[in-house]
mmCIF file of C-alpha atoms in Angstrom:
data_model
loop_
_atom_site.group_PDB
_atom_site.id
_atom_site.type_symbol
_atom_site.label_atom_id
_atom_site.label_comp_id
_atom_site.label_asym_id
_atom_site.label_seq_id
_atom_site.Cartn_x
_atom_site.Cartn_y
_atom_site.Cartn_z
ATOM 1 C CA MET A 632 5.111 -5.667 9.164
ATOM 2 C CA ASN A 633 5.289 -8.842 7.049
ATOM 3 C CA GLN A 634 6.386 -11.278 9.743
ATOM 4 C CA GLU A 635 2.815 -12.334 10.473
ATOM 5 C CA PHE A 636 3.399 -15.962 9.541
ATOM 6 C CA SER A 637 6.558 -16.475 11.565
ATOM 7 C CA GLY A 638 6.576 -20.075 12.745
ATOM 8 C CA TRP A 639 3.627 -21.081 10.549
ATOM 9 C CA ASP A 640 3.548 -24.084 8.280
ATOM 10 C CA PRO A 641 3.512 -22.527 4.770
ATOM 11 C CA ALA A 642 0.441 -24.469 3.632
ATOM 12 C CA ALA A 643 -1.505 -23.399 6.709
ATOM 13 C CA ALA A 644 -0.376 -19.803 6.215
ATOM 14 C CA TRP A 645 -1.606 -19.884 2.611
ATOM 15 C CA ARG A 646 -5.022 -21.187 3.659
ATOM 16 C CA ARG A 647 -5.299 -18.541 6.345
ATOM 17 C CA MET A 648 -4.463 -15.767 3.891
ATOM 18 C CA THR A 649 -7.328 -16.719 1.598
ATOM 19 C CA GLU A 650 -9.730 -17.234 4.513
ATOM 20 C CA VAL A 651 -9.055 -13.711 5.760
ATOM 21 C CA GLY A 652 -9.551 -12.347 2.253
ATOM 22 C CA GLU A 653 -12.966 -13.985 2.063
ATOM 23 C CA LEU A 654 -13.902 -12.655 5.500
ATOM 24 C CA ALA A 655 -12.803 -9.109 4.679
ATOM 25 C CA GLU A 656 -14.995 -9.040 1.594
ATOM 26 C CA ARG A 657 -17.970 -10.358 3.580
ATOM 27 C CA LEU A 658 -17.421 -7.607 6.140
ATOM 28 C CA GLY A 659 -17.663 -5.022 3.368
ATOM 29 C CA TYR A 660 -14.075 -3.941 2.793
ATOM 30 C CA ASP A 661 -13.710 -2.326 -0.632
ATOM 31 C CA GLU A 662 -10.108 -3.331 -1.351
ATOM 32 C CA LEU A 663 -7.849 -6.207 -0.355
ATOM 33 C CA TRP A 664 -4.111 -5.573 -0.567
ATOM 34 C CA VAL A 665 -1.106 -7.864 -0.682
ATOM 35 C CA GLN A 666 2.426 -6.668 -0.059
ATOM 36 C CA ASP A 667 5.261 -6.992 -2.560
ATOM 37 C CA CYS A 668 8.315 -7.922 -0.492
ATOM 38 C CA VAL A 669 11.108 -10.373 -1.100
ATOM 39 C CA ASP A 670 12.002 -10.641 2.574
ATOM 40 C CA THR A 671 10.589 -9.953 6.014
ATOM 41 C CA GLN A 672 10.684 -6.416 7.413
ATOM 42 C CA PRO A 673 11.862 -4.748 9.565
ATOM 43 C CA ARG A 674 13.850 -7.799 10.714
ATOM 44 C CA ARG A 675 15.140 -10.123 8.014
ATOM 45 C CA SER A 676 14.418 -13.750 8.869
ATOM 46 C CA PRO A 677 13.680 -16.958 6.914
ATOM 47 C CA GLU A 678 9.925 -16.874 7.473
ATOM 48 C CA PRO A 679 7.119 -17.286 4.898
ATOM 49 C CA VAL A 680 6.744 -14.294 2.564
ATOM 50 C CA PHE A 681 4.539 -15.243 -0.397
ATOM 51 C CA ASP A 682 5.031 -13.892 -3.893
ATOM 52 C CA CYS A 683 2.579 -11.007 -4.111
ATOM 53 C CA TRP A 684 1.251 -11.742 -7.602
ATOM 54 C CA ILE A 685 0.448 -15.375 -6.900
ATOM 55 C CA ALA A 686 -1.052 -14.395 -3.534
ATOM 56 C CA ALA A 687 -3.151 -11.667 -5.165
ATOM 57 C CA ALA A 688 -4.435 -14.139 -7.759
ATOM 58 C CA ALA A 689 -5.426 -16.537 -4.973
ATOM 59 C CA VAL A 690 -7.322 -13.794 -3.112
ATOM 60 C CA ALA A 691 -9.001 -12.725 -6.353
ATOM 61 C CA GLY A 692 -10.095 -16.317 -6.867
ATOM 62 C CA VAL A 693 -11.996 -16.496 -3.563
ATOM 63 C CA THR A 694 -13.614 -13.036 -3.828
ATOM 64 C CA ALA A 695 -15.941 -11.388 -6.322
ATOM 65 C CA ARG A 696 -16.433 -7.699 -5.474
ATOM 66 C CA ALA A 697 -13.454 -6.181 -3.634
ATOM 67 C CA ARG A 698 -10.701 -4.603 -5.667
ATOM 68 C CA ILE A 699 -7.334 -6.374 -5.503
ATOM 69 C CA GLY A 700 -4.370 -4.173 -4.663
ATOM 70 C CA VAL A 701 -0.684 -4.957 -4.991
ATOM 71 C CA GLN A 702 1.493 -2.786 -2.734
ATOM 72 C CA VAL A 703 4.123 -1.667 -3.506
ATOM 73 C CA PRO A 704 6.217 -3.122 -6.342
ATOM 74 C CA CYS A 705 9.576 -1.413 -6.023
ATOM 75 C CA ALA A 706 10.314 0.224 -9.376
ATOM 76 C CA PRO A 707 14.003 -0.762 -9.661
ATOM 77 C CA TYR A 708 13.106 -4.432 -9.087
ATOM 78 C CA HIS A 709 10.607 -4.753 -11.949
ATOM 79 C CA HIS A 710 10.978 -4.203 -15.677
ATOM 80 C CA PRO A 711 7.827 -2.395 -16.864
ATOM 81 C CA GLY A 712 7.199 -5.006 -19.565
ATOM 82 C CA ALA A 713 7.054 -7.834 -17.046
ATOM 83 C CA LEU A 714 5.119 -5.711 -14.549
ATOM 84 C CA ALA A 715 2.543 -4.701 -17.158
ATOM 85 C CA LYS A 716 2.038 -8.347 -18.104
ATOM 86 C CA ARG A 717 1.524 -9.463 -14.505
ATOM 87 C CA ALA A 718 -0.925 -6.676 -13.728
ATOM 88 C CA ALA A 719 -2.879 -7.208 -16.948
ATOM 89 C CA THR A 720 -3.119 -10.952 -16.358
ATOM 90 C CA LEU A 721 -4.352 -10.427 -12.810
ATOM 91 C CA ASP A 722 -6.834 -7.824 -14.024
ATOM 92 C CA VAL A 723 -8.287 -10.275 -16.538
ATOM 93 C CA ALA A 724 -8.390 -13.053 -13.936
ATOM 94 C CA SER A 725 -10.153 -10.818 -11.398
ATOM 95 C CA GLY A 726 -12.643 -9.294 -13.812
ATOM 96 C CA GLY A 727 -11.083 -5.820 -13.831
ATOM 97 C CA ARG A 728 -10.455 -5.331 -10.109
ATOM 98 C CA VAL A 729 -6.724 -4.538 -9.926
ATOM 99 C CA VAL A 730 -5.208 -1.463 -8.276
ATOM 100 C CA LEU A 731 -1.448 -1.141 -8.649
ATOM 101 C CA GLY A 732 0.442 0.647 -5.894
ATOM 102 C CA LEU A 733 3.952 1.546 -7.019
ATOM 103 C CA GLY A 734 6.927 2.793 -5.052
ATOM 104 C CA ALA A 735 10.434 4.011 -5.700
ATOM 105 C CA GLY A 736 11.883 1.613 -3.126
ATOM 106 C CA SER A 737 13.135 3.253 0.035
ATOM 107 C CA HIS A 738 14.394 0.273 2.067
ATOM 108 C CA PRO A 739 17.854 -1.159 1.328
ATOM 109 C CA CYS A 740 17.443 -4.716 2.623
ATOM 110 C CA GLY A 741 15.732 -6.056 -0.506
ATOM 111 C CA TYR A 742 18.409 -4.637 -2.756
ATOM 112 C CA GLU A 743 21.202 -6.029 -0.623
ATOM 113 C CA SER A 744 19.805 -9.521 -0.049
ATOM 114 C CA TYR A 745 19.076 -10.151 -3.739
ATOM 115 C CA GLY A 746 22.228 -8.468 -5.069
ATOM 116 C CA TRP A 747 20.498 -5.600 -6.853
ATOM 117 C CA ALA A 748 22.256 -2.269 -7.231
ATOM 118 C CA THR A 749 20.876 0.378 -4.878
ATOM 119 C CA PRO A 750 20.062 3.533 -6.843
ATOM 120 C CA ALA A 751 20.230 6.947 -5.206
ATOM 121 C CA PRO A 752 16.849 8.440 -4.169
ATOM 122 C CA ALA A 753 16.633 10.829 -7.129
ATOM 123 C CA GLU A 754 17.464 8.008 -9.537
ATOM 124 C CA ARG A 755 14.816 5.764 -7.979
ATOM 125 C CA LEU A 756 12.195 8.444 -8.650
ATOM 126 C CA ALA A 757 13.354 8.745 -12.263
ATOM 127 C CA ILE A 758 13.098 4.958 -12.651
ATOM 128 C CA LEU A 759 9.552 5.036 -11.255
ATOM 129 C CA ASP A 760 8.582 7.963 -13.485
ATOM 130 C CA GLU A 761 9.609 6.090 -16.613
ATOM 131 C CA GLN A 762 8.022 2.884 -15.345
ATOM 132 C CA VAL A 763 4.576 4.477 -14.978
ATOM 133 C CA GLU A 764 4.843 6.047 -18.423
ATOM 134 C CA ALA A 765 5.798 2.734 -20.006
ATOM 135 C CA LEU A 766 3.066 0.823 -18.163
ATOM 136 C CA ARG A 767 0.351 3.118 -19.445
ATOM 137 C CA LEU A 768 1.613 2.768 -23.001
ATOM 138 C CA LEU A 769 1.722 -1.026 -22.727
ATOM 139 C CA TRP A 770 -1.841 -1.160 -21.413
ATOM 140 C CA SER A 771 -3.236 1.084 -24.159
ATOM 141 C CA GLU A 772 -1.218 0.448 -27.332
ATOM 142 C CA PRO A 773 -0.977 -2.739 -29.429
ATOM 143 C CA ALA A 774 2.807 -2.403 -29.732
ATOM 144 C CA VAL A 775 5.159 -0.147 -27.810
ATOM 145 C CA THR A 776 8.630 1.125 -28.519
ATOM 146 C CA TYR A 777 9.959 3.185 -25.639
ATOM 147 C CA THR A 778 13.417 4.583 -25.044
ATOM 148 C CA GLY A 779 14.097 6.054 -21.640
ATOM 149 C CA GLU A 780 17.222 6.508 -19.609
ATOM 150 C CA HIS A 781 16.382 3.481 -17.436
ATOM 151 C CA TRP A 782 13.890 1.325 -19.376
ATOM 152 C CA ARG A 783 13.646 0.347 -23.031
ATOM 153 C CA LEU A 784 10.993 -1.465 -25.043
ATOM 154 C CA LYS A 785 11.046 -2.424 -28.722
ATOM 155 C CA ASP A 786 7.764 -3.345 -30.405
ATOM 156 C CA ALA A 787 6.572 -4.793 -27.079
ATOM 157 C CA HIS A 788 3.113 -6.311 -26.630
ATOM 158 C CA CYS A 789 0.963 -6.683 -23.539
ATOM 159 C CA ALA A 790 -1.660 -9.187 -24.613
ATOM 160 C CA PRO A 791 -4.186 -9.801 -23.340
ATOM 161 C CA PRO A 792 -4.638 -6.192 -22.269
ATOM 162 C CA PRO A 793 -6.180 -5.472 -18.871
ATOM 163 C CA VAL A 794 -9.961 -5.225 -18.586
ATOM 164 C CA GLN A 795 -9.393 -1.702 -17.261
ATOM 165 C CA ALA A 796 -6.167 0.246 -17.112
ATOM 166 C CA PRO A 797 -5.325 -0.497 -13.469
ATOM 167 C CA PRO A 798 -5.313 2.700 -11.403
ATOM 168 C CA VAL A 799 -1.766 3.609 -10.402
ATOM 169 C CA ARG A 800 -1.387 4.526 -6.733
ATOM 170 C CA LEU A 801 1.847 6.258 -5.745
ATOM 171 C CA GLN A 802 3.223 6.823 -2.276
ATOM 172 C CA ALA A 803 3.996 10.366 -1.219
ATOM 173 C CA ASP A 804 6.279 11.925 1.401
ATOM 174 C CA ARG A 805 8.759 9.045 1.287
ATOM 175 C CA ILE A 806 11.424 10.554 -0.986
ATOM 176 C CA GLU A 807 11.982 14.237 -1.730
ATOM 177 C CA GLY A 808 10.244 15.011 -5.019
ATOM 178 C CA ASP A 809 7.663 12.232 -4.915
ATOM 179 C CA VAL A 810 4.768 14.697 -4.522
ATOM 180 C CA GLU A 811 5.831 16.281 -7.818
ATOM 181 C CA LEU A 812 5.890 12.846 -9.436
ATOM 182 C CA ALA A 813 2.461 12.008 -8.006
ATOM 183 C CA ALA A 814 1.057 15.256 -9.397
ATOM 184 C CA ARG A 815 2.203 14.246 -12.881
ATOM 185 C CA ARG A 816 1.590 10.508 -12.908
ATOM 186 C CA ALA A 817 -0.738 9.208 -10.177
ATOM 187 C CA ASP A 818 -4.379 8.195 -10.395
ATOM 188 C CA GLN A 819 -4.299 7.838 -6.612
ATOM 189 C CA VAL A 820 -1.950 8.994 -3.861
ATOM 190 C CA VAL A 821 -1.412 7.278 -0.527
ATOM 191 C CA TRP A 822 -0.075 9.266 2.413
ATOM 192 C CA GLN A 823 1.676 8.080 5.545
ATOM 193 C CA GLY A 824 1.851 10.254 8.651
ATOM 194 C CA GLY A 825 -0.259 11.838 11.352
ATOM 195 C CA PRO A 826 -3.348 13.896 10.467
ATOM 196 C CA ALA A 827 -1.426 17.191 10.512
ATOM 197 C CA GLU A 828 1.269 15.718 8.229
ATOM 198 C CA VAL A 829 -1.377 14.408 5.842
ATOM 199 C CA ALA A 830 -3.117 17.786 5.724
ATOM 200 C CA ALA A 831 0.201 19.476 4.932
ATOM 201 C CA GLY A 832 0.973 16.875 2.275
ATOM 202 C CA ARG A 833 -2.386 17.394 0.641
ATOM 203 C CA ALA A 834 -1.674 21.110 0.434
ATOM 204 C CA ARG A 835 1.695 20.397 -1.222
ATOM 205 C CA LEU A 836 0.013 18.074 -3.697
ATOM 206 C CA ARG A 837 -2.442 20.796 -4.704
ATOM 207 C CA GLU A 838 0.476 23.173 -5.280
ATOM 208 C CA ALA A 839 2.327 20.530 -7.297
ATOM 209 C CA CYS A 840 -0.765 19.880 -9.403
ATOM 210 C CA SER A 841 -0.995 23.590 -10.122
ATOM 211 C CA ARG A 842 2.597 23.585 -11.368
ATOM 212 C CA ALA A 843 1.897 20.472 -13.457
ATOM 213 C CA GLY A 844 -1.287 21.961 -14.926
ATOM 214 C CA ARG A 845 -3.443 19.206 -13.470
ATOM 215 C CA ASP A 846 -6.730 19.329 -11.575
ATOM 216 C CA PRO A 847 -6.045 17.781 -8.133
ATOM 217 C CA SER A 848 -9.638 16.568 -7.916
ATOM 218 C CA GLY A 849 -8.669 13.971 -10.513
ATOM 219 C CA ILE A 850 -6.339 12.277 -8.021
ATOM 220 C CA ALA A 851 -7.920 10.073 -5.347
ATOM 221 C CA GLU A 852 -6.199 10.288 -1.959
ATOM 222 C CA ALA A 853 -5.886 7.718 0.813
ATOM 223 C CA VAL A 854 -3.872 7.361 3.995
ATOM 224 C CA HIS A 855 -2.000 4.164 4.859
ATOM 225 C CA VAL A 856 -2.107 3.338 8.562
ATOM 226 C CA GLU A 857 -1.482 0.361 10.800
ATOM 227 C CA CYS A 858 -4.189 -0.669 13.229
ATOM 228 C CA ARG A 859 -4.511 -2.765 16.335
ATOM 229 C CA ILE A 860 -7.545 -2.544 18.580
ATOM 230 C CA PHE A 861 -7.286 -3.350 22.291
ATOM 231 C CA PRO A 862 -9.837 -3.862 25.070
ATOM 232 C CA ASP A 863 -8.113 -1.262 27.278
ATOM 233 C CA ASN A 864 -5.138 1.098 27.458
ATOM 234 C CA ILE A 865 -3.122 -1.241 29.650
ATOM 235 C CA ALA A 866 -3.092 -3.900 26.931
ATOM 236 C CA ARG A 867 -2.238 -1.228 24.345
ATOM 237 C CA ASP A 868 0.715 0.121 26.357
ATOM 238 C CA ARG A 869 2.024 -3.352 27.037
ATOM 239 C CA TRP A 870 2.005 -4.088 23.302
ATOM 240 C CA LEU A 871 3.608 -0.755 22.399
ATOM 241 C CA GLY A 872 6.401 -1.507 24.836
ATOM 242 C CA SER A 873 7.171 -4.941 23.393
ATOM 243 C CA PRO A 874 10.416 -5.413 21.423
ATOM 244 C CA PHE A 875 10.160 -5.030 17.644
ATOM 245 C CA VAL A 876 6.516 -3.916 17.722
ATOM 246 C CA ILE A 877 7.052 -0.350 16.535
ATOM 247 C CA ALA A 878 7.389 -0.068 12.766
ATOM 248 C CA PHE A 879 10.812 0.760 11.419
ATOM 249 C CA TRP A 880 9.905 4.342 10.417
ATOM 250 C CA SER A 881 8.983 5.321 13.974
ATOM 251 C CA ALA A 882 11.428 6.370 16.669
ATOM 252 C CA HIS A 883 9.087 6.395 19.666
ATOM 253 C CA PRO A 884 5.734 4.810 20.638
ATOM 254 C CA ASP A 885 4.096 8.254 20.830
ATOM 255 C CA ASN A 886 5.176 8.978 17.267
ATOM 256 C CA TYR A 887 3.854 5.604 16.150
ATOM 257 C CA ALA A 888 0.493 6.167 17.860
ATOM 258 C CA GLU A 889 0.160 9.602 16.263
ATOM 259 C CA ARG A 890 0.611 8.100 12.797
ATOM 260 C CA ASN A 891 -1.525 5.001 13.215
ATOM 261 C CA LEU A 892 -4.665 3.536 14.820
ATOM 262 C CA VAL A 893 -3.735 1.888 18.087
ATOM 263 C CA GLY A 894 -5.999 1.698 21.116
ATOM 264 C CA THR A 895 -9.557 1.039 22.209
ATOM 265 C CA VAL A 896 -12.490 1.318 19.806
ATOM 266 C CA PRO A 897 -13.392 4.881 20.933
ATOM 267 C CA SER A 898 -9.804 6.125 20.712
ATOM 268 C CA VAL A 899 -9.277 4.572 17.275
ATOM 269 C CA ALA A 900 -12.535 6.115 16.087
ATOM 270 C CA ARG A 901 -11.342 9.535 17.288
ATOM 271 C CA GLN A 902 -8.083 9.125 15.366
ATOM 272 C CA VAL A 903 -9.946 8.060 12.218
ATOM 273 C CA GLN A 904 -12.142 11.139 12.595
ATOM 274 C CA ARG A 905 -9.044 13.344 12.676
ATOM 275 C CA TYR A 906 -7.994 11.938 9.310
ATOM 276 C CA VAL A 907 -11.487 12.282 7.870
ATOM 277 C CA ASP A 908 -11.560 15.907 8.969
ATOM 278 C CA THR A 909 -8.498 16.575 6.780
ATOM 279 C CA GLY A 910 -10.560 15.509 3.761
ATOM 280 C CA ILE A 911 -9.331 11.913 3.521
ATOM 281 C CA THR A 912 -12.131 9.546 2.491
ATOM 282 C CA GLU A 913 -10.179 6.301 2.095
ATOM 283 C CA MET A 914 -7.843 4.372 4.363
ATOM 284 C CA VAL A 915 -5.514 1.518 3.542
ATOM 285 C CA VAL A 916 -5.313 -0.320 6.857
ATOM 286 C CA SER A 917 -2.684 -2.890 7.821
ATOM 287 C CA PHE A 918 -3.930 -4.852 10.825
ATOM 288 C CA ARG A 919 -1.075 -5.643 13.170
ATOM 289 C CA ASP A 920 -2.776 -8.660 14.744
ATOM 290 C CA TYR A 921 -3.185 -10.381 11.336
ATOM 291 C CA PRO A 922 -3.562 -13.329 10.722
ATOM 292 C CA GLU A 923 -5.942 -13.011 13.658
ATOM 293 C CA THR A 924 -9.011 -10.987 12.703
ATOM 294 C CA THR A 925 -10.015 -9.246 15.939
ATOM 295 C CA SER A 926 -8.994 -5.785 14.721
ATOM 296 C CA LEU A 927 -10.187 -6.426 11.157
ATOM 297 C CA GLU A 928 -13.676 -7.200 12.424
ATOM 298 C CA ALA A 929 -13.844 -4.542 15.149
ATOM 299 C CA PHE A 930 -12.693 -1.791 12.803
ATOM 300 C CA LYS A 931 -15.506 -2.415 10.334
ATOM 301 C CA THR A 932 -18.287 -3.250 12.783
ATOM 302 C CA GLU A 933 -17.461 -0.986 15.751
ATOM 303 C CA VAL A 934 -15.105 1.821 14.690
ATOM 304 C CA VAL A 935 -16.568 2.861 11.342
ATOM 305 C CA PRO A 936 -20.103 3.474 12.720
ATOM 306 C CA LEU A 937 -18.624 6.009 15.181
ATOM 307 C CA VAL A 938 -17.033 8.145 12.443
ATOM 308 C CA THR A 939 -18.881 11.081 10.918
ATOM 309 C CA PRO A 940 -18.238 11.485 7.181
ATOM 310 C CA ALA A 941 -16.656 14.760 6.119
ATOM 311 C CA ALA A 942 -19.136 17.437 5.117
ATOM 312 C CA ALA A 943 -19.307 18.201 1.413
ATOM 313 C CA PRO A 944 -17.656 21.536 0.519
ATOM 314 C CA ALA A 945 -20.009 24.473 0.176
ATOM 315 C CA PRO A 946 -20.747 25.469 -3.421
ATOM 316 C CA ALA A 947 -18.574 28.287 -4.727
#
């Protein structure tokens, strides 16, 4: 996950982060994401984890075209006034390129290590719901007074405002009820799961949008996957069998492989095609060999050309 710089000198790790950002833009990636974590996951250890907002500003400074994503500020950690200010400042600095991925916060280690109270799942969703509402007001109004159950603002300003109201991307299928929240609040939704799970989630989102009175075509959808590309299956299986390789939400290597992109170029391309065939047109890809760039480069130059775009729906 975010233990990529274990053992690195912090200054060297910082340089490498910006170098990879530059390379990814040259390769043609549309978005570059940084992760908002206060500690390493899934194992907690005293290794370099950079502040996401400062890291995002650094990546924005060495790129010109790619959108800059921050993923995923945990709602209970961040007051919406401070979060709105950070996102607006980064949007101005990047020339209007920010995408803000928000989450309710489903992992307890950050709460525990920094002494924050750990809200129940339903309360975390309510905190996120109010946060998104307050953010949009702060980005659009000259002064905001807001009284919610969890957040309050009194004649609050967010100046300078963002160049564009940053699109809000919400995770789905992490906490019961988050699809309903996404149907009400999200500009974009990001799914996690195998192709069949994503297809089922998309169907639930359409139903939730119907209940919310919203056109689902107004919500962009992406899938978040991890990727590592190998020269052969032997190397893949050896890696899958290594301690601490499998992400903390997976119970078995087969489950992990079904939900992610792990294998040779042809096998990864086949898995990408399965997602595309569900209607997904965007992927947020975390490369598991980062800060090396073997998979980053092979995915764009070798995998993508093997994938057939989804056919446009027939006219009604």
